[in-house]
GROMACS .gro file of C-alpha atoms in nm:
model
  118
    1MET     CA    1  -0.014   0.005   0.014
    2TRP     CA    2   0.338   0.269   0.059
    3VAL     CA    3   0.336   0.272  -0.390
    4ALA     CA    4  -0.063   0.441  -0.320
    5PHE     CA    5   0.126   0.660  -0.120
    6LEU     CA    6   0.436   0.732  -0.302
    7VAL     CA    7   0.217   0.820  -0.655
    8VAL     CA    8  -0.044   1.040  -0.436
    9LEU     CA    9   0.312   1.254  -0.262
   10ALA     CA   10   0.398   1.263  -0.621
   11GLY     CA   11   0.088   1.344  -0.802
   12SER     CA   12   0.070   1.642  -0.499
   13ALA     CA   13   0.353   1.731  -0.569
   14LEU     CA   14   0.370   1.808  -0.962
   15VAL     CA   15  -0.007   2.019  -0.804
   16THR     CA   16   0.209   2.240  -0.562
   17VAL     CA   17   0.487   2.322  -0.849
   18VAL     CA   18   0.192   2.326  -1.085
   19GLY     CA   19   0.019   2.582  -0.882
   20TRP     CA   20   0.283   2.784  -0.766
   21ARG     CA   21   0.424   2.849  -1.117
   22ALA     CA   22   0.091   2.993  -1.217
   23LEU     CA   23   0.044   3.216  -0.926
   24GLN     CA   24   0.366   3.316  -1.022
   25GLU     CA   25   0.286   3.402  -1.381
   26LYS     CA   26   0.549   3.198  -1.474
   27LEU     CA   27   0.383   2.889  -1.590
   28PRO     CA   28   0.323   2.916  -2.075
   29ARG     CA   29   0.037   2.871  -2.250
   30GLN     CA   30   0.046   2.491  -2.306
   31TYR     CA   31  -0.214   2.229  -2.356
   32TRP     CA   32  -0.060   1.959  -2.105
   33ALA     CA   33  -0.040   2.161  -1.810
   34GLY     CA   34  -0.229   2.445  -1.666
   35ILE     CA   35  -0.645   2.576  -1.669
   36ARG     CA   36  -0.791   2.460  -2.038
   37THR     CA   37  -1.089   2.642  -2.077
   38PRO     CA   38  -1.221   2.838  -2.447
   39TYR     CA   39  -1.152   3.155  -2.177
   40SER     CA   40  -0.811   3.079  -2.047
   41MET     CA   41  -0.712   2.976  -2.428
   42ALA     CA   42  -0.838   3.241  -2.611
   43ASN     CA   43  -0.446   3.515  -2.552
   44ASP     CA   44  -0.174   3.560  -2.266
   45GLU     CA   45  -0.328   3.816  -2.092
   46GLN     CA   46  -0.632   3.552  -2.027
   47TRP     CA   47  -0.453   3.324  -1.921
   48TYR     CA   48  -0.239   3.446  -1.723
   49ALA     CA   49  -0.541   3.601  -1.523
   50VAL     CA   50  -0.727   3.250  -1.464
   51HIS     CA   51  -0.388   3.076  -1.309
   52ARG     CA   52  -0.316   3.403  -1.086
   53TYR     CA   53  -0.643   3.402  -0.952
   54GLY     CA   54  -0.677   3.025  -1.017
   55GLY     CA   55  -0.297   2.941  -0.856
   56PRO     CA   56  -0.331   2.940  -0.505
   57TYR     CA   57  -0.647   2.696  -0.415
   58MET     CA   58  -0.394   2.443  -0.616
   59VAL     CA   59  -0.105   2.461  -0.396
   60PHE     CA   60  -0.319   2.453  -0.085
   61GLY     CA   61  -0.488   2.159  -0.177
   62GLY     CA   62  -0.171   1.998  -0.270
   63VAL     CA   63   0.085   2.118   0.025
   64ALA     CA   64  -0.235   1.972   0.240
   65SER     CA   65  -0.180   1.660   0.027
   66PHE     CA   66   0.205   1.616  -0.013
   67ALA     CA   67   0.108   1.621   0.332
   68ALA     CA   68  -0.048   1.350   0.473
   69ALA     CA   69   0.048   1.130   0.210
   70LEU     CA   70   0.399   1.226   0.415
   71ALA     CA   71   0.254   1.170   0.756
   72MET     CA   72   0.120   0.836   0.676
   73LEU     CA   73   0.440   0.744   0.420
   74PRO     CA   74   0.661   0.613   0.711
   75PHE     CA   75   0.369   0.393   0.853
   76SER     CA   76   0.283   0.195   0.569
   77LEU     CA   77   0.606   0.232   0.539
   78ALA     CA   78   0.660  -0.013   0.906
   79GLY     CA   79   0.321  -0.219   0.765
   80LYS     CA   80   0.196  -0.080   1.078
   81LEU     CA   81  -0.087   0.062   0.911
   82PRO     CA   82  -0.464  -0.155   0.794
   83ASN     CA   83  -0.487  -0.220   0.393
   84GLY     CA   84  -0.864  -0.074   0.461
   85PHE     CA   85  -0.748   0.189   0.676
   86SER     CA   86  -0.485   0.262   0.383
   87ALA     CA   87  -0.765   0.259   0.109
   88ALA     CA   88  -0.964   0.519   0.316
   89VAL     CA   89  -0.702   0.781   0.372
   90VAL     CA   90  -0.487   0.739  -0.012
   91PHE     CA   91  -0.925   0.821  -0.142
   92ALA     CA   92  -0.973   1.085   0.105
   93ILE     CA   93  -0.567   1.308  -0.049
   94ALA     CA   94  -0.664   1.197  -0.337
   95LEU     CA   95  -1.014   1.359  -0.305
   96VAL     CA   96  -0.873   1.637  -0.185
   97LEU     CA   97  -0.635   1.639  -0.456
   98ALA     CA   98  -0.906   1.630  -0.731
   99GLY     CA   99  -1.120   1.854  -0.567
  100SER     CA  100  -0.863   2.127  -0.530
  101ALA     CA  101  -0.810   2.077  -0.859
  102LEU     CA  102  -1.147   2.170  -0.950
  103LEU     CA  103  -1.169   2.483  -0.720
  104SER     CA  104  -0.932   2.630  -0.888
  105TRP     CA  105  -1.045   2.589  -1.208
  106VAL     CA  106  -1.423   2.776  -1.095
  107MET     CA  107  -1.217   3.059  -0.866
  108GLY     CA  108  -0.963   3.057  -1.163
  109VAL     CA  109  -1.200   3.172  -1.462
  110ARG     CA  110  -1.428   3.350  -1.229
  111GLY     CA  111  -1.190   3.568  -1.092
  112ALA     CA  112  -1.000   3.633  -1.378
  113LYS     CA  113  -1.360   3.741  -1.564
  114ALA     CA  114  -1.452   3.939  -1.303
  115ALA     CA  115  -1.103   4.084  -1.296
  116LEU     CA  116  -1.037   4.158  -1.646
  117GLY     CA  117  -1.449   4.211  -1.674
  118ARG     CA  118  -1.516   4.029  -1.969
   0.00000   0.00000   0.00000
């Protein structure tokens, strides 16, 4: 079960890095990472605005997921966690990570539309 914690740990680190780069407006416009909607892909100004407003949610969710997975990893490696509990924790961490990504998308587009008046 420790492999699942490693996978969630890597995923949360990736989401945190992408969110941090988006927050600093260093995430270039591309098709593999970031919030890709017709609104955000229209031009660079909208791309950076969407990510400026959505970035904090990705960072907060990624850091929380990273901390939770890192806290459980040693116990899982030692074999001290029951499999059912480990599965529930991995599911909860993945849910937090997915929820923060969706919240980032919604709030990023909403915030950018309000700020740019479009």
